[in-house]
Amino acid sequence: MLEQWKMLPLIPSANVENIDFENILNASQEWMLSKEFNKKYIKTNHPYPPLLNPQLLKNENSSIHYQNIPADFAWQSNLPLPSGYKFLFLMMSHSGHASMVDYLKQCGVRIMKDHYGIIPKHYQFNYNALLNNEPTIINFTSYSTMGYNYYEDLKKYIHLINPKTRVLCLVRDPIPRLKSSLNNHVGKDLTWQENLKYYFNEYENLNALENRVVYSIDHKKSFKDRVEESLTITNTFRYSDIYEQMLALGFQQFDFLDIQKITEAPDIFNLMEKLSKTYDFPAPKSEKDFDFPLDIRPFYGFLPLLYEVKGVKFLLTTSRKRERNVIFDLPWVEKILYQYHNADFLLSPNVENIEVSKILNLDLSWFEQFKSGIYIYTAKENLKNIEENQEWIKQKINNFIQKLKDVMAIEKNRATTEFELLEFFKTHPRHRQLFKKVIQKEIELVKTHRPDIVQTWHYYLEFEKLCQQLDSKI
């Protein structure tokens, strides 16, 4: 085993030209033959022994200081992350983690994007940010799409983080989380559907607006099977395993945060201001920075869209126009609109854009039930054309909007509710016990540290009552 460890620093690196191999190999051999290494790592059978002395890595006068070690090589060598990170953010799936990443970025924090399933890239991102003295927050989440390697690498990653680090856990009532897992869907892309359209004109059949989403858990399966898949295969509640690993390694400072009722820009600003003081990261600058659409998930697969009438291109989007120009929702859709449909004018700094729903007297209130309404933009230079053809343009856009309503209503009616889940658990004792088991460690931790949060979880408390009533009879 020792000989294998000696060879690990020689693993080819993307930055191999920057490494002084001879110096590092000598330092590595000296370290691994030391009494300290033998005591700390060999005798304890440590799974991820650092192949260089952590104390020398911190010494700025050392030839093997962190600054002299590339990030990918550091990961391969099991080196602890450089110090300086503000906290570790454990983001529960279906709890608002994507929003929290956006909020933190608005504060100027360096944080890896959510839903990124390659842990070595997380490590390298944070490693480089820390060496640049940037305000850095470590984050990770859990999804079935991450795969086996993600969780194996995550075990290693946790070992490379100082257990004295504060851990902020983003939590939510587990019943709504389960609901969100069952309802979770994404828009199809060209790998699913070759003729997928995001650009229409007034003469086209609108049937291409149909069948545009795919569910994380196949909605064609039985409700029972979908619930079981969410509780097992999709890892929606895999955080119990992560908690166990962290507790075993000595992590003790756990904080908890539920943001489900924090949805308006002033409240988000106040939250981030408070967190910035608690965790010592840059404070937010303006409430406007948090004026996001509240929930665009129901629009996945449908928006943004371009619709052309009488030579005028209209953009339908969930994004509100702020100080900067219109922001599209999905980068790959943005690419399609820009490259293939000449829609780059919508982001041109030289073109003023206007929202036309009031000008055309369009009723978009139906979409407000999804918390984030829709907006219709065009270039201001099109106003004259719109005025000359107003009735025709209004008629065609209304037809387009009606079709959009129809196809979105289909997905809305498929959605599971918290009430349905509670009713299901009443009559399915095996699934009730399974759910109770997978959330047990998480619930215990939140109850221990923040019982007040649990008392706000209406649906979970109903589930708890249900278990007390029914399981006592078994």
Short mmCIF file of C-alpha atoms in Angstrom, two decimals, residues 13-473:
data_model
loop_
_atom_site.label_atom_id
_atom_site.label_comp_id
_atom_site.label_asym_id
_atom_site.label_seq_id
_atom_site.Cartn_x
_atom_site.Cartn_y
_atom_site.Cartn_z
CA SER A 13 -2.21 16.15 -14.43
CA ALA A 14 -3.79 18.67 -16.77
CA ASN A 15 -1.30 21.16 -15.33
CA VAL A 16 1.66 18.80 -15.31
CA GLU A 17 4.05 21.43 -16.70
CA ASN A 18 3.58 23.52 -13.55
CA ILE A 19 4.65 20.79 -11.14
CA ASP A 20 8.14 20.33 -9.74
CA PHE A 21 7.90 16.54 -9.67
CA GLU A 22 11.23 15.83 -8.09
CA ASN A 23 10.63 18.22 -5.20
CA ILE A 24 7.09 16.99 -4.60
CA LEU A 25 8.07 13.33 -4.80
CA ASN A 26 10.87 13.86 -2.26
CA ALA A 27 8.53 15.76 0.06
CA SER A 28 5.87 13.06 -0.35
CA GLN A 29 8.27 10.21 0.42
CA GLU A 30 9.67 12.00 3.44
CA TRP A 31 6.14 12.67 4.75
CA MET A 32 4.85 9.13 4.22
CA LEU A 33 7.86 7.63 5.96
CA SER A 34 7.38 9.88 8.98
CA LYS A 35 6.12 8.74 12.39
CA GLU A 36 3.31 11.29 12.21
CA PHE A 37 2.00 9.87 8.94
CA ASN A 38 2.26 6.33 10.27
CA LYS A 39 0.35 7.25 13.44
CA LYS A 40 -2.36 9.39 11.84
CA TYR A 41 -3.02 7.55 8.61
CA ILE A 42 -1.51 4.06 8.40
CA LYS A 43 -2.42 2.81 11.87
CA THR A 44 -5.91 4.30 11.61
CA ASN A 45 -6.38 2.86 8.10
CA HIS A 46 -7.41 6.30 6.85
CA PRO A 47 -9.20 6.00 3.47
CA TYR A 48 -7.82 9.26 2.01
CA PRO A 49 -4.36 9.99 3.44
CA PRO A 50 -2.88 13.33 2.28
CA LEU A 51 0.22 12.57 0.23
CA LEU A 52 1.91 15.80 1.32
CA ASN A 53 2.31 17.19 4.83
CA PRO A 54 -0.74 19.47 5.46
CA GLN A 55 1.32 21.74 7.70
CA LEU A 56 3.88 22.43 4.95
CA LEU A 57 1.06 23.15 2.50
CA LYS A 58 0.02 26.06 4.71
CA ASN A 59 3.57 27.43 5.06
CA GLU A 60 4.04 30.23 2.51
CA ASN A 61 7.81 29.72 2.65
CA SER A 62 7.51 26.04 1.79
CA SER A 63 8.28 24.81 -1.72
CA ILE A 64 5.12 22.70 -1.52
CA HIS A 65 2.84 25.52 -0.43
CA TYR A 66 -0.70 25.28 -1.83
CA GLN A 67 0.13 27.98 -4.39
CA ASN A 68 2.64 25.59 -5.98
CA ILE A 69 0.20 22.69 -6.27
CA PRO A 70 -2.40 22.70 -9.10
CA ALA A 71 -5.98 21.96 -8.05
CA ASP A 72 -6.46 18.74 -9.97
CA PHE A 73 -3.16 17.37 -8.66
CA ALA A 74 -4.21 18.37 -5.13
CA TRP A 75 -7.45 16.37 -5.50
CA GLN A 76 -5.56 13.32 -6.72
CA SER A 77 -3.21 13.65 -3.76
CA ASN A 78 -6.00 13.86 -1.14
CA LEU A 79 -4.93 17.31 0.04
CA PRO A 80 -7.29 19.13 2.45
CA LEU A 81 -8.90 22.21 0.95
CA PRO A 82 -6.98 25.41 1.71
CA SER A 83 -8.48 27.31 4.64
CA GLY A 84 -10.66 30.38 4.28
CA TYR A 85 -14.03 29.02 3.19
CA LYS A 86 -16.94 30.68 4.96
CA PHE A 87 -19.13 27.66 5.59
CA LEU A 88 -20.34 24.42 4.07
CA PHE A 89 -23.78 24.67 2.52
CA LEU A 90 -25.59 21.34 2.49
CA MET A 91 -28.47 21.98 0.10
CA MET A 92 -31.39 19.58 0.32
CA SER A 93 -32.94 18.68 -3.01
CA HIS A 94 -36.30 20.34 -3.70
CA SER A 95 -35.77 22.92 -0.97
CA GLY A 96 -34.86 26.00 -2.98
CA HIS A 97 -31.15 25.29 -3.41
CA ALA A 98 -30.92 26.70 -6.94
CA SER A 99 -32.40 29.98 -5.66
CA MET A 100 -29.95 30.09 -2.75
CA VAL A 101 -26.99 29.67 -5.11
CA ASP A 102 -28.31 32.63 -7.13
CA TYR A 103 -28.80 34.72 -3.99
CA LEU A 104 -25.26 34.05 -2.80
CA LYS A 105 -23.81 34.91 -6.20
CA GLN A 106 -25.63 38.24 -6.04
CA CYS A 107 -23.60 38.91 -2.89
CA GLY A 108 -20.34 38.35 -4.75
CA VAL A 109 -19.69 34.92 -3.26
CA ARG A 110 -17.78 32.24 -5.15
CA ILE A 111 -19.94 29.12 -5.06
CA MET A 112 -20.15 26.17 -7.41
CA LYS A 113 -23.34 26.03 -9.44
CA ASP A 114 -26.07 23.68 -8.27
CA HIS A 115 -26.91 20.42 -10.04
CA TYR A 116 -23.27 19.89 -11.04
CA GLY A 117 -22.47 16.24 -10.50
CA ILE A 118 -18.67 16.03 -10.69
CA ILE A 119 -17.18 16.37 -7.22
CA PRO A 120 -13.53 16.78 -8.34
CA LYS A 121 -14.67 19.88 -10.26
CA HIS A 122 -16.32 21.20 -7.08
CA TYR A 123 -13.05 20.69 -5.22
CA GLN A 124 -10.97 22.35 -7.94
CA PHE A 125 -13.34 25.31 -8.22
CA ASN A 126 -13.18 25.95 -4.46
CA TYR A 127 -9.44 25.27 -4.26
CA ASN A 128 -8.64 27.93 -6.88
CA ALA A 129 -11.11 30.45 -5.44
CA LEU A 130 -9.56 30.06 -1.99
CA LEU A 131 -6.03 30.52 -3.31
CA ASN A 132 -7.26 33.75 -4.93
CA ASN A 133 -8.60 34.88 -1.52
CA GLU A 134 -12.15 35.07 -2.85
CA PRO A 135 -15.14 34.68 -0.48
CA THR A 136 -15.89 31.02 -1.00
CA ILE A 137 -18.73 28.76 0.11
CA ILE A 138 -18.63 24.98 -0.31
CA ASN A 139 -21.88 23.46 -1.48
CA PHE A 140 -23.21 20.11 -2.56
CA THR A 141 -26.57 18.46 -3.00
CA SER A 142 -27.94 15.02 -3.80
CA TYR A 143 -29.67 13.72 -6.92
CA SER A 144 -30.13 10.37 -8.59
CA THR A 145 -28.58 11.78 -11.76
CA MET A 146 -25.29 12.25 -9.92
CA GLY A 147 -24.46 8.55 -10.17
CA TYR A 148 -22.29 6.21 -8.10
CA ASN A 149 -19.02 8.09 -8.66
CA TYR A 150 -20.53 11.28 -7.26
CA TYR A 151 -21.26 9.68 -3.90
CA GLU A 152 -17.92 7.89 -3.74
CA ASP A 153 -16.13 11.16 -4.49
CA LEU A 154 -18.38 12.98 -2.02
CA LYS A 155 -17.16 10.69 0.77
CA LYS A 156 -13.62 11.72 -0.08
CA TYR A 157 -14.54 15.40 -0.38
CA ILE A 158 -16.06 15.46 3.11
CA HIS A 159 -12.79 14.05 4.47
CA LEU A 160 -10.91 16.96 2.87
CA ILE A 161 -13.00 19.63 4.64
CA ASN A 162 -12.17 20.84 8.14
CA PRO A 163 -14.78 19.29 10.50
CA LYS A 164 -14.75 22.49 12.58
CA THR A 165 -16.47 24.21 9.64
CA ARG A 166 -20.01 25.43 10.24
CA VAL A 167 -22.58 23.56 8.18
CA LEU A 168 -25.69 25.38 7.00
CA CYS A 169 -28.40 22.92 6.00
CA LEU A 170 -31.17 24.08 3.69
CA VAL A 171 -34.30 22.23 4.79
CA ARG A 172 -37.97 22.01 3.97
CA ASP A 173 -41.05 20.14 5.12
CA PRO A 174 -40.37 16.60 3.77
CA ILE A 175 -43.93 16.09 2.48
CA PRO A 176 -43.74 19.06 0.04
CA ARG A 177 -40.22 17.92 -0.86
CA LEU A 178 -41.57 14.50 -1.78
CA LYS A 179 -44.33 16.20 -3.76
CA SER A 180 -41.77 18.29 -5.67
CA SER A 181 -39.76 15.16 -6.41
CA LEU A 182 -42.79 13.51 -7.98
CA ASN A 183 -43.70 16.63 -9.96
CA ASN A 184 -40.16 17.45 -11.04
CA HIS A 185 -39.80 17.78 -14.79
CA VAL A 186 -37.53 19.42 -17.31
CA GLY A 187 -38.01 20.70 -20.80
CA LYS A 188 -37.04 18.33 -23.57
CA ASP A 189 -34.06 19.26 -25.66
CA LEU A 190 -32.98 18.10 -29.09
CA THR A 191 -31.67 14.80 -27.70
CA TRP A 192 -35.27 13.88 -26.83
CA GLN A 193 -37.08 15.47 -29.73
CA GLU A 194 -35.33 16.44 -32.95
CA ASN A 195 -38.06 18.79 -34.18
CA LEU A 196 -38.42 20.68 -30.90
CA LYS A 197 -39.49 24.23 -31.69
CA TYR A 198 -38.97 27.44 -29.75
CA TYR A 199 -39.80 29.71 -32.68
CA PHE A 200 -43.25 29.99 -34.26
CA ASN A 201 -44.93 32.29 -36.73
CA GLU A 202 -48.57 33.19 -37.32
CA TYR A 203 -49.06 30.65 -40.12
CA GLU A 204 -47.79 27.56 -38.32
CA ASN A 205 -49.71 24.77 -36.65
CA LEU A 206 -49.19 25.06 -32.88
CA ASN A 207 -49.23 21.35 -32.10
CA ALA A 208 -45.46 21.55 -31.62
CA LEU A 209 -46.24 23.14 -28.24
CA GLU A 210 -47.46 19.74 -27.03
CA ASN A 211 -45.47 16.99 -25.33
CA ARG A 212 -42.49 19.17 -24.41
CA VAL A 213 -41.53 17.93 -20.94
CA VAL A 214 -40.01 14.83 -19.41
CA TYR A 215 -40.44 13.82 -15.76
CA SER A 216 -37.59 12.77 -13.47
CA ILE A 217 -39.88 9.96 -12.32
CA ASP A 218 -41.99 8.66 -15.19
CA HIS A 219 -45.54 9.96 -14.68
CA LYS A 220 -46.90 6.91 -16.54
CA LYS A 221 -45.90 4.65 -13.66
CA SER A 222 -48.35 3.90 -10.87
CA PHE A 223 -48.50 6.40 -8.01
CA LYS A 224 -47.24 3.74 -5.60
CA ASP A 225 -44.21 2.95 -7.75
CA ARG A 226 -43.41 6.63 -8.25
CA VAL A 227 -43.41 7.27 -4.49
CA GLU A 228 -41.18 4.25 -3.88
CA GLU A 229 -38.77 5.37 -6.60
CA SER A 230 -38.51 8.83 -5.05
CA LEU A 231 -37.76 7.34 -1.62
CA THR A 232 -35.14 4.91 -2.91
CA ILE A 233 -33.65 5.23 -6.39
CA THR A 234 -33.78 9.02 -6.90
CA ASN A 235 -32.03 9.79 -3.59
CA THR A 236 -34.39 12.66 -2.76
CA PHE A 237 -33.75 12.01 0.93
CA ARG A 238 -30.23 10.64 0.80
CA TYR A 239 -29.03 13.33 3.19
CA SER A 240 -29.37 10.99 6.15
CA ASP A 241 -26.31 9.13 4.82
CA ILE A 242 -24.41 12.41 4.39
CA TYR A 243 -25.30 13.49 7.94
CA GLU A 244 -24.04 10.17 9.29
CA GLN A 245 -20.71 10.58 7.47
CA MET A 246 -20.26 14.14 8.70
CA LEU A 247 -21.14 13.30 12.30
CA ALA A 248 -18.69 10.38 12.23
CA LEU A 249 -15.92 12.75 11.09
CA GLY A 250 -16.59 15.20 13.90
CA PHE A 251 -18.74 17.87 12.26
CA GLN A 252 -20.78 19.41 15.07
CA GLN A 253 -21.80 22.93 14.11
CA PHE A 254 -25.04 22.46 12.20
CA ASP A 255 -27.33 25.39 11.39
CA PHE A 256 -30.65 25.07 9.60
CA LEU A 257 -32.52 27.31 7.19
CA ASP A 258 -35.97 27.05 5.60
CA ILE A 259 -36.63 29.65 2.88
CA GLN A 260 -40.03 28.51 1.63
CA LYS A 261 -41.82 31.59 2.98
CA ILE A 262 -39.08 34.01 1.92
CA THR A 263 -40.12 34.88 -1.62
CA GLU A 264 -40.20 38.66 -1.98
CA ALA A 265 -37.13 40.74 -2.85
CA PRO A 266 -37.09 42.79 0.41
CA ASP A 267 -37.32 39.63 2.53
CA ILE A 268 -34.61 37.87 0.49
CA PHE A 269 -32.38 40.94 0.85
CA ASN A 270 -32.89 40.96 4.63
CA LEU A 271 -32.14 37.24 4.84
CA MET A 272 -28.90 37.57 2.88
CA GLU A 273 -27.86 40.58 4.91
CA LYS A 274 -28.35 38.57 8.10
CA LEU A 275 -26.51 35.54 6.72
CA SER A 276 -23.62 37.71 5.52
CA LYS A 277 -23.06 38.89 9.08
CA THR A 278 -23.35 35.40 10.53
CA TYR A 279 -21.03 33.73 8.02
CA ASP A 280 -18.77 36.65 7.13
CA PHE A 281 -19.37 36.96 3.39
CA PRO A 282 -20.02 40.16 1.38
CA ALA A 283 -23.34 41.82 2.21
CA PRO A 284 -26.00 42.26 -0.50
CA LYS A 285 -26.04 45.63 -2.22
CA SER A 286 -29.59 46.17 -3.45
CA GLU A 287 -33.06 44.67 -3.19
CA LYS A 288 -33.25 44.85 -6.99
CA ASP A 289 -30.62 42.11 -7.18
CA PHE A 290 -33.17 39.67 -5.76
CA ASP A 291 -36.14 40.56 -7.94
CA PHE A 292 -36.22 37.09 -9.50
CA PRO A 293 -39.19 35.20 -10.96
CA LEU A 294 -40.53 33.26 -7.99
CA ASP A 295 -40.96 29.85 -9.57
CA ILE A 296 -40.33 29.15 -13.25
CA ARG A 297 -40.42 25.34 -12.98
CA PRO A 298 -43.97 25.03 -14.38
CA PHE A 299 -42.66 26.79 -17.50
CA TYR A 300 -39.78 24.37 -18.11
CA GLY A 301 -40.05 23.12 -21.68
CA PHE A 302 -42.44 25.88 -22.67
CA LEU A 303 -40.64 29.18 -22.26
CA PRO A 304 -38.89 31.15 -23.57
CA LEU A 305 -40.60 31.19 -26.97
CA LEU A 306 -40.42 33.44 -30.00
CA TYR A 307 -43.62 34.19 -31.90
CA GLU A 308 -43.59 36.23 -35.10
CA VAL A 309 -46.66 38.08 -36.39
CA LYS A 310 -46.64 40.54 -39.28
CA GLY A 311 -42.86 40.54 -39.26
CA VAL A 312 -42.69 41.46 -35.55
CA LYS A 313 -40.86 39.05 -33.26
CA PHE A 314 -42.24 38.72 -29.74
CA LEU A 315 -40.43 37.01 -26.87
CA LEU A 316 -42.57 35.19 -24.29
CA THR A 317 -40.56 34.66 -21.10
CA THR A 318 -40.80 34.43 -17.32
CA SER A 319 -38.01 36.98 -16.97
CA ARG A 320 -38.83 40.48 -15.87
CA LYS A 321 -36.99 43.34 -17.51
CA ARG A 322 -34.75 45.01 -14.95
CA GLU A 323 -31.77 47.31 -15.28
CA ARG A 324 -30.21 44.95 -17.76
CA ASN A 325 -31.97 43.66 -20.85
CA VAL A 326 -34.18 40.59 -21.05
CA ILE A 327 -32.59 37.46 -19.63
CA PHE A 328 -33.53 34.11 -21.13
CA ASP A 329 -34.31 31.18 -18.89
CA LEU A 330 -32.21 28.39 -20.38
CA PRO A 331 -28.82 28.77 -22.08
CA TRP A 332 -29.42 26.12 -24.75
CA VAL A 333 -32.76 27.69 -25.67
CA GLU A 334 -31.04 31.05 -25.72
CA LYS A 335 -28.53 29.63 -28.19
CA ILE A 336 -31.29 28.37 -30.47
CA LEU A 337 -33.07 31.72 -30.44
CA TYR A 338 -29.92 33.72 -31.03
CA GLN A 339 -28.24 31.60 -33.68
CA TYR A 340 -31.14 30.30 -35.71
CA HIS A 341 -33.90 32.87 -35.35
CA ASN A 342 -32.07 36.19 -35.36
CA ALA A 343 -33.27 37.08 -31.86
CA ASP A 344 -30.07 38.68 -30.69
CA PHE A 345 -31.74 42.09 -30.97
CA LEU A 346 -33.50 41.32 -27.69
CA LEU A 347 -30.23 41.57 -25.80
CA SER A 348 -28.63 44.31 -27.84
CA PRO A 349 -27.57 47.26 -25.65
CA ASN A 350 -28.48 49.55 -28.54
CA VAL A 351 -32.09 48.41 -28.83
CA GLU A 352 -34.78 49.44 -26.36
CA ASN A 353 -37.28 46.69 -25.58
CA ILE A 354 -40.86 47.05 -24.37
CA GLU A 355 -43.36 44.76 -22.66
CA VAL A 356 -46.52 44.74 -24.82
CA SER A 357 -49.21 42.89 -22.83
CA LYS A 358 -50.84 46.18 -21.74
CA ILE A 359 -50.46 47.79 -25.15
CA LEU A 360 -52.29 44.84 -26.74
CA ASN A 361 -54.67 44.46 -23.78
CA LEU A 362 -53.67 40.82 -23.30
CA ASP A 363 -54.96 38.86 -20.33
CA LEU A 364 -52.05 36.91 -18.82
CA SER A 365 -53.58 36.43 -15.38
CA TRP A 366 -53.97 32.65 -15.82
CA PHE A 367 -50.20 32.25 -15.59
CA GLU A 368 -49.99 34.06 -12.25
CA GLN A 369 -51.17 30.91 -10.44
CA PHE A 370 -47.61 29.60 -10.94
CA LYS A 371 -46.16 32.48 -8.83
CA SER A 372 -44.11 33.69 -11.78
CA GLY A 373 -46.16 35.29 -14.52
CA ILE A 374 -45.11 35.63 -18.14
CA TYR A 375 -44.00 38.73 -20.02
CA ILE A 376 -44.07 39.53 -23.73
CA TYR A 377 -41.32 41.70 -25.17
CA THR A 378 -40.41 43.16 -28.52
CA ALA A 379 -38.15 45.91 -29.78
CA LYS A 380 -39.59 49.41 -29.28
CA GLU A 381 -38.96 50.15 -32.96
CA ASN A 382 -41.83 47.74 -33.76
CA LEU A 383 -44.47 49.94 -32.11
CA LYS A 384 -45.64 51.52 -35.36
CA ASN A 385 -46.10 48.12 -37.01
CA ILE A 386 -48.01 46.92 -33.93
CA GLU A 387 -50.33 49.94 -33.99
CA GLU A 388 -51.09 49.47 -37.71
CA ASN A 389 -51.90 45.77 -37.26
CA GLN A 390 -53.04 45.73 -33.65
CA GLU A 391 -56.23 43.66 -33.96
CA TRP A 392 -54.60 40.98 -36.09
CA ILE A 393 -51.52 40.77 -33.87
CA LYS A 394 -53.67 40.66 -30.74
CA GLN A 395 -55.82 37.88 -32.19
CA LYS A 396 -52.86 35.74 -33.20
CA ILE A 397 -51.02 36.20 -29.90
CA ASN A 398 -54.21 35.37 -27.99
CA ASN A 399 -54.51 32.14 -30.00
CA PHE A 400 -50.91 31.34 -29.21
CA ILE A 401 -51.42 32.07 -25.50
CA GLN A 402 -54.54 29.89 -25.40
CA LYS A 403 -52.65 26.95 -26.85
CA LEU A 404 -49.89 27.50 -24.31
CA LYS A 405 -52.50 27.50 -21.53
CA ASP A 406 -53.99 24.24 -22.81
CA VAL A 407 -50.70 22.33 -22.84
CA MET A 408 -49.55 23.74 -19.51
CA ALA A 409 -52.90 22.81 -17.94
CA ILE A 410 -52.25 19.17 -18.88
CA GLU A 411 -49.03 19.17 -16.84
CA LYS A 412 -50.68 21.12 -14.02
CA ASN A 413 -53.42 18.49 -13.71
CA ARG A 414 -50.80 15.75 -13.46
CA ALA A 415 -49.22 17.36 -10.41
CA THR A 416 -49.33 15.54 -7.08
CA THR A 417 -50.46 17.46 -3.98
CA GLU A 418 -49.48 17.16 -0.32
CA PHE A 419 -53.04 16.06 0.49
CA GLU A 420 -52.78 13.16 -1.98
CA LEU A 421 -49.57 12.02 -0.34
CA LEU A 422 -51.06 12.06 3.15
CA GLU A 423 -54.07 10.10 1.94
CA PHE A 424 -51.75 7.62 0.22
CA PHE A 425 -49.73 7.05 3.40
CA LYS A 426 -52.93 6.34 5.32
CA THR A 427 -53.61 3.25 3.21
CA HIS A 428 -50.06 2.10 2.39
CA PRO A 429 -48.30 1.14 5.63
CA ARG A 430 -45.14 -0.16 3.95
CA HIS A 431 -44.56 3.11 2.13
CA ARG A 432 -45.45 5.04 5.27
CA GLN A 433 -42.76 3.19 7.21
CA LEU A 434 -40.27 3.60 4.37
CA PHE A 435 -40.80 7.36 4.27
CA LYS A 436 -40.49 7.59 8.04
CA LYS A 437 -37.22 5.64 7.95
CA VAL A 438 -35.49 7.63 5.20
CA ILE A 439 -36.21 11.02 6.80
CA GLN A 440 -35.55 9.93 10.41
CA LYS A 441 -31.95 11.16 10.82
CA GLU A 442 -32.70 14.46 9.12
CA ILE A 443 -35.76 15.06 11.28
CA GLU A 444 -33.84 14.19 14.45
CA LEU A 445 -31.10 16.69 13.62
CA VAL A 446 -33.51 19.52 12.80
CA LYS A 447 -35.54 18.79 15.92
CA THR A 448 -32.39 18.83 18.03
CA HIS A 449 -31.05 22.13 16.70
CA ARG A 450 -34.15 23.96 15.45
CA PRO A 451 -37.39 22.47 16.81
CA ASP A 452 -39.09 25.77 15.92
CA ILE A 453 -38.58 25.02 12.22
CA VAL A 454 -40.20 21.60 12.51
CA GLN A 455 -43.21 23.22 14.21
CA THR A 456 -43.81 25.21 11.01
CA TRP A 457 -43.94 22.05 8.87
CA HIS A 458 -47.69 21.60 8.71
CA TYR A 459 -47.71 18.56 6.44
CA TYR A 460 -44.96 16.72 8.26
CA LEU A 461 -46.76 17.26 11.58
CA GLU A 462 -49.89 15.77 9.99
CA PHE A 463 -47.80 12.81 8.85
CA GLU A 464 -46.42 12.41 12.36
CA LYS A 465 -49.95 12.33 13.80
CA LEU A 466 -50.97 9.85 11.16
CA CYS A 467 -48.09 7.51 12.14
CA GLN A 468 -48.96 7.77 15.82
CA GLN A 469 -52.59 6.90 15.12
CA LEU A 470 -52.08 4.07 12.66
CA ASP A 471 -48.79 2.46 13.62
CA SER A 472 -49.77 2.09 17.27
CA LYS A 473 -52.46 -0.31 16.08
#
